[in-house]
mmCIF file of C-alpha atoms in Angstrom:
data_model
loop_
_atom_site.group_PDB
_atom_site.id
_atom_site.type_symbol
_atom_site.label_atom_id
_atom_site.label_comp_id
_atom_site.label_asym_id
_atom_site.label_seq_id
_atom_site.Cartn_x
_atom_site.Cartn_y
_atom_site.Cartn_z
ATOM 1 C CA MET A 1429 -91.217 25.384 2.012
ATOM 2 C CA SER A 1430 -92.266 22.547 4.314
ATOM 3 C CA ASN A 1431 -95.839 23.831 5.238
ATOM 4 C CA HIS A 1432 -97.597 21.840 2.761
ATOM 5 C CA TYR A 1433 -99.656 18.687 3.982
ATOM 6 C CA TYR A 1434 -97.343 16.394 1.785
ATOM 7 C CA SER A 1435 -94.186 17.709 3.519
ATOM 8 C CA GLN A 1436 -92.812 15.471 6.460
ATOM 9 C CA LYS A 1437 -92.816 18.071 8.787
ATOM 10 C CA PRO A 1438 -94.766 20.993 8.696
ATOM 11 C CA ASP A 1439 -93.635 24.112 10.297
ATOM 12 C CA THR A 1440 -96.683 25.890 10.963
ATOM 13 C CA ALA A 1441 -97.682 26.583 14.405
ATOM 14 C CA HIS A 1442 -99.975 23.994 15.954
ATOM 15 C CA ASP A 1443 -103.805 25.010 16.085
ATOM 16 C CA PHE A 1444 -105.772 21.933 17.011
ATOM 17 C CA GLU A 1445 -109.418 21.851 16.075
ATOM 18 C CA GLU A 1446 -111.990 19.047 17.241
ATOM 19 C CA TRP A 1447 -115.193 18.303 15.539
ATOM 20 C CA SER A 1448 -117.647 15.438 14.652
ATOM 21 C CA PHE A 1449 -118.629 14.070 11.242
ATOM 22 C CA GLU A 1450 -120.963 10.978 10.506
ATOM 23 C CA LEU A 1451 -119.103 8.424 8.216
ATOM 24 C CA LYS A 1452 -120.621 5.050 7.531
ATOM 25 C CA GLY A 1453 -123.430 5.390 10.075
ATOM 26 C CA LYS A 1454 -120.796 6.404 12.937
ATOM 27 C CA THR A 1455 -120.157 9.885 14.214
ATOM 28 C CA PHE A 1456 -116.571 10.260 14.261
ATOM 29 C CA HIS A 1457 -114.812 12.499 16.628
ATOM 30 C CA PHE A 1458 -111.617 14.093 15.076
ATOM 31 C CA VAL A 1459 -109.133 16.315 16.099
ATOM 32 C CA THR A 1460 -107.098 17.933 13.373
ATOM 33 C CA ASP A 1461 -104.153 20.701 13.379
ATOM 34 C CA SER A 1462 -102.685 23.111 10.882
ATOM 35 C CA GLY A 1463 -100.432 21.882 8.258
ATOM 36 C CA VAL A 1464 -102.731 18.905 7.460
ATOM 37 C CA PHE A 1465 -105.089 18.572 4.231
ATOM 38 C CA SER A 1466 -108.737 19.506 4.734
ATOM 39 C CA ARG A 1467 -108.547 20.313 8.563
ATOM 40 C CA ASP A 1468 -111.777 21.768 9.085
ATOM 41 C CA THR A 1469 -114.233 18.883 7.734
ATOM 42 C CA VAL A 1470 -113.817 15.739 5.790
ATOM 43 C CA ASP A 1471 -113.085 16.941 2.439
ATOM 44 C CA TYR A 1472 -115.695 16.266 -0.197
ATOM 45 C CA GLY A 1473 -113.553 13.973 -2.369
ATOM 46 C CA SER A 1474 -112.823 11.689 0.634
ATOM 47 C CA ARG A 1475 -116.446 11.483 1.599
ATOM 48 C CA VAL A 1476 -117.510 10.315 -1.949
ATOM 49 C CA LEU A 1477 -114.554 7.583 -1.873
ATOM 50 C CA ILE A 1478 -115.832 6.362 1.713
ATOM 51 C CA ASP A 1479 -119.220 5.908 0.158
ATOM 52 C CA ALA A 1480 -118.252 4.409 -3.096
ATOM 53 C CA PHE A 1481 -115.686 2.035 -1.860
ATOM 54 C CA THR A 1482 -116.941 -1.545 -1.447
ATOM 55 C CA TRP A 1483 -115.030 -4.384 0.039
ATOM 56 C CA GLU A 1484 -117.514 -7.330 0.026
ATOM 57 C CA GLU A 1485 -115.886 -9.085 -2.991
ATOM 58 C CA LEU A 1486 -112.215 -8.260 -2.305
ATOM 59 C CA PRO A 1487 -109.946 -10.965 -1.512
ATOM 60 C CA GLU A 1488 -109.032 -12.075 2.212
ATOM 61 C CA GLY A 1489 -106.567 -9.641 3.510
ATOM 62 C CA THR A 1490 -105.629 -5.830 4.680
ATOM 63 C CA ILE A 1491 -106.720 -2.469 3.108
ATOM 64 C CA LEU A 1492 -104.187 0.142 2.502
ATOM 65 C CA ASP A 1493 -105.131 3.630 2.795
ATOM 66 C CA LEU A 1494 -102.178 5.575 1.069
ATOM 67 C CA GLY A 1495 -101.952 9.110 2.340
ATOM 68 C CA CYS A 1496 -104.082 8.794 5.311
ATOM 69 C CA GLY A 1497 -103.892 12.424 6.535
ATOM 70 C CA TYR A 1498 -105.797 12.515 9.768
ATOM 71 C CA GLY A 1499 -107.516 9.440 9.079
ATOM 72 C CA PRO A 1500 -110.941 9.902 7.897
ATOM 73 C CA ILE A 1501 -110.874 7.258 5.155
ATOM 74 C CA GLY A 1502 -108.905 4.511 6.769
ATOM 75 C CA LEU A 1503 -110.962 4.801 9.954
ATOM 76 C CA SER A 1504 -114.449 4.766 8.633
ATOM 77 C CA ILE A 1505 -113.410 1.612 6.264
ATOM 78 C CA ALA A 1506 -111.858 -0.259 9.211
ATOM 79 C CA TYR A 1507 -114.910 0.424 11.339
ATOM 80 C CA ALA A 1508 -117.395 -0.630 8.406
ATOM 81 C CA SER A 1509 -115.581 -3.338 6.690
ATOM 82 C CA GLY A 1510 -114.351 -4.970 9.947
ATOM 83 C CA ARG A 1511 -110.732 -5.157 8.129
ATOM 84 C CA GLN A 1512 -107.448 -4.611 9.207
ATOM 85 C CA VAL A 1513 -106.346 -1.176 7.412
ATOM 86 C CA GLU A 1514 -102.838 -0.007 7.112
ATOM 87 C CA MET A 1515 -102.639 3.789 7.078
ATOM 88 C CA VAL A 1516 -99.625 5.698 5.718
ATOM 89 C CA ASP A 1517 -98.706 9.299 5.066
ATOM 90 C CA VAL A 1518 -95.494 10.885 4.895
ATOM 91 C CA ASN A 1519 -96.824 13.835 6.964
ATOM 92 C CA GLU A 1520 -95.741 13.010 10.573
ATOM 93 C CA ARG A 1521 -98.131 15.587 12.179
ATOM 94 C CA ALA A 1522 -100.971 13.859 10.281
ATOM 95 C CA LEU A 1523 -99.950 10.396 11.344
ATOM 96 C CA ASP A 1524 -99.787 11.694 14.937
ATOM 97 C CA LEU A 1525 -103.407 13.083 14.363
ATOM 98 C CA ALA A 1526 -104.646 9.411 12.921
ATOM 99 C CA GLN A 1527 -103.291 7.726 15.866
ATOM 100 C CA ARG A 1528 -105.172 10.016 18.066
ATOM 101 C CA ASN A 1529 -108.244 9.878 16.203
ATOM 102 C CA ALA A 1530 -108.189 6.263 16.167
ATOM 103 C CA GLN A 1531 -107.804 5.906 19.785
ATOM 104 C CA ARG A 1532 -110.609 8.630 20.067
ATOM 105 C CA ASN A 1533 -113.010 6.710 18.068
ATOM 106 C CA GLN A 1534 -111.913 2.913 19.565
ATOM 107 C CA ILE A 1535 -110.710 1.786 16.088
ATOM 108 C CA ASP A 1536 -107.940 -0.841 16.913
ATOM 109 C CA THR A 1537 -107.978 -2.640 13.768
ATOM 110 C CA VAL A 1538 -105.629 0.130 12.169
ATOM 111 C CA ASP A 1539 -101.916 0.183 11.636
ATOM 112 C CA ILE A 1540 -100.798 3.692 11.309
ATOM 113 C CA HIS A 1541 -97.088 4.441 10.573
ATOM 114 C CA ALA A 1542 -94.785 6.816 7.886
ATOM 115 C CA SER A 1543 -94.178 5.813 4.518
ATOM 116 C CA TYR A 1544 -93.127 7.655 1.382
ATOM 117 C CA ILE A 1545 -95.661 6.417 -1.186
ATOM 118 C CA TYR A 1546 -94.930 2.597 -0.785
ATOM 119 C CA ASP A 1547 -91.168 2.620 0.583
ATOM 120 C CA SER A 1548 -91.978 1.418 4.356
ATOM 121 C CA LEU A 1549 -94.956 -1.043 4.112
ATOM 122 C CA ASN A 1550 -95.594 -3.634 6.623
ATOM 123 C CA GLN A 1551 -97.092 -6.345 4.088
ATOM 124 C CA THR A 1552 -96.446 -7.394 0.425
ATOM 125 C CA GLN A 1553 -99.869 -8.074 -0.471
ATOM 126 C CA TYR A 1554 -102.993 -6.238 -0.122
ATOM 127 C CA ALA A 1555 -106.883 -6.928 -0.681
ATOM 128 C CA ALA A 1556 -107.280 -3.386 -1.777
ATOM 129 C CA ILE A 1557 -105.491 0.019 -1.811
ATOM 130 C CA ILE A 1558 -107.485 3.360 -1.658
ATOM 131 C CA SER A 1559 -106.113 7.037 -1.687
ATOM 132 C CA ASN A 1560 -107.016 10.457 -2.087
ATOM 133 C CA PRO A 1561 -103.723 11.190 -3.745
ATOM 134 C CA PRO A 1562 -101.760 14.263 -2.802
ATOM 135 C CA ILE A 1563 -102.509 16.248 -6.155
ATOM 136 C CA ARG A 1564 -100.213 19.073 -5.169
ATOM 137 C CA ALA A 1565 -97.253 16.867 -4.641
ATOM 138 C CA GLY A 1566 -97.375 16.712 -8.824
ATOM 139 C CA LYS A 1567 -98.490 14.289 -11.633
ATOM 140 C CA GLN A 1568 -95.146 12.232 -10.977
ATOM 141 C CA VAL A 1569 -95.977 11.345 -7.660
ATOM 142 C CA VAL A 1570 -99.550 10.605 -8.483
ATOM 143 C CA HIS A 1571 -98.773 8.344 -11.416
ATOM 144 C CA GLN A 1572 -96.164 6.390 -9.337
ATOM 145 C CA ILE A 1573 -99.015 5.885 -6.639
ATOM 146 C CA LEU A 1574 -101.134 4.296 -9.467
ATOM 147 C CA THR A 1575 -98.369 1.942 -11.650
ATOM 148 C CA ASP A 1576 -96.620 0.952 -8.263
ATOM 149 C CA SER A 1577 -99.782 -0.266 -6.868
ATOM 150 C CA TYR A 1578 -100.194 -3.238 -9.164
ATOM 151 C CA PRO A 1579 -97.618 -5.508 -7.770
ATOM 152 C CA LEU A 1580 -98.787 -5.055 -4.197
ATOM 153 C CA LEU A 1581 -102.336 -6.296 -4.709
ATOM 154 C CA LYS A 1582 -103.643 -9.731 -4.709
ATOM 155 C CA THR A 1583 -105.745 -11.267 -7.538
ATOM 156 C CA GLY A 1584 -109.007 -9.737 -7.396
ATOM 157 C CA GLY A 1585 -107.794 -6.673 -5.414
ATOM 158 C CA THR A 1586 -108.860 -3.419 -6.451
ATOM 159 C CA LEU A 1587 -106.926 0.198 -6.522
ATOM 160 C CA THR A 1588 -109.465 2.966 -6.097
ATOM 161 C CA ILE A 1589 -108.956 6.718 -5.947
ATOM 162 C CA VAL A 1590 -110.739 10.111 -5.878
ATOM 163 C CA ILE A 1591 -109.417 12.718 -8.174
ATOM 164 C CA GLN A 1592 -111.107 15.756 -9.621
ATOM 165 C CA LYS A 1593 -111.657 15.882 -13.130
ATOM 166 C CA LYS A 1594 -109.895 19.211 -13.614
ATOM 167 C CA GLN A 1595 -107.241 17.838 -11.768
ATOM 168 C CA GLY A 1596 -106.334 15.021 -13.675
ATOM 169 C CA ALA A 1597 -108.843 12.452 -13.986
ATOM 170 C CA PRO A 1598 -108.680 11.497 -17.525
ATOM 171 C CA SER A 1599 -104.686 11.049 -17.405
ATOM 172 C CA ALA A 1600 -105.076 9.008 -13.976
ATOM 173 C CA GLN A 1601 -107.597 6.903 -15.675
ATOM 174 C CA LYS A 1602 -105.610 6.553 -18.561
ATOM 175 C CA LYS A 1603 -102.504 5.437 -16.427
ATOM 176 C CA MET A 1604 -104.677 3.077 -14.495
ATOM 177 C CA GLN A 1605 -105.966 1.641 -17.856
ATOM 178 C CA GLU A 1606 -102.512 0.800 -18.978
ATOM 179 C CA THR A 1607 -101.326 -0.173 -15.675
ATOM 180 C CA PHE A 1608 -104.203 -2.786 -15.029
ATOM 181 C CA GLY A 1609 -105.838 -3.327 -18.236
ATOM 182 C CA ASN A 1610 -109.022 -1.610 -16.856
ATOM 183 C CA ALA A 1611 -109.942 1.378 -15.211
ATOM 184 C CA GLU A 1612 -113.784 2.157 -14.420
ATOM 185 C CA ILE A 1613 -115.213 5.305 -13.254
ATOM 186 C CA ILE A 1614 -117.713 3.911 -10.487
ATOM 187 C CA LYS A 1615 -118.910 7.357 -9.288
ATOM 188 C CA LYS A 1616 -118.877 11.001 -10.399
ATOM 189 C CA ASP A 1617 -119.787 13.560 -8.153
ATOM 190 C CA LYS A 1618 -119.445 17.468 -8.255
ATOM 191 C CA GLY A 1619 -116.612 17.067 -10.435
ATOM 192 C CA TYR A 1620 -115.005 14.214 -8.369
ATOM 193 C CA TYR A 1621 -114.405 10.921 -10.123
ATOM 194 C CA ILE A 1622 -113.984 7.727 -8.324
ATOM 195 C CA ILE A 1623 -111.745 5.489 -10.508
ATOM 196 C CA GLN A 1624 -111.393 1.773 -9.917
ATOM 197 C CA SER A 1625 -109.006 -0.773 -11.438
ATOM 198 C CA VAL A 1626 -109.057 -4.548 -10.552
ATOM 199 C CA LYS A 1627 -105.942 -6.675 -10.656
ATOM 200 C CA GLU A 1628 -107.183 -9.676 -12.904
#
């Protein structure tokens, strides 16, 4: 079945929607489509992640938005931080929307392309990795996102994810603690946990 947002080529009929949403003090104009995650609005978990994520103390370098969807996290962080953000997803329809949304909002410090988890990245070291991981893709995929991030981060770099308590936040935190030696819940909001590990 390939109409899930984490499949490579969703086969649902196109049904474009356009709407605006304020993130980081900028009104973003998004176009979305069927077959992508949270097409009607920026989902609550992504909003909490965007609000909680900070970049001021990160090492120099690019931020990676893993599983970028149509782009709200990566585009808003690129806008607010002034940093280069690499945005990857497995869903080609989402990537096409992310490209369009970058152009529509005049965000040009982004590099948007296809990658299955970390298979096809353009860099070897990142200042930070941020993700609203695809919970429905299964625990194994989510945990691979967490453990395989470690070698990709610069010293002082962070992995920051949003995950609902009932969808596995405790086990994700445990996996991040095992991988990094630290995993802090930096924010809780309506059952969404923002968990962050630092590569020390």
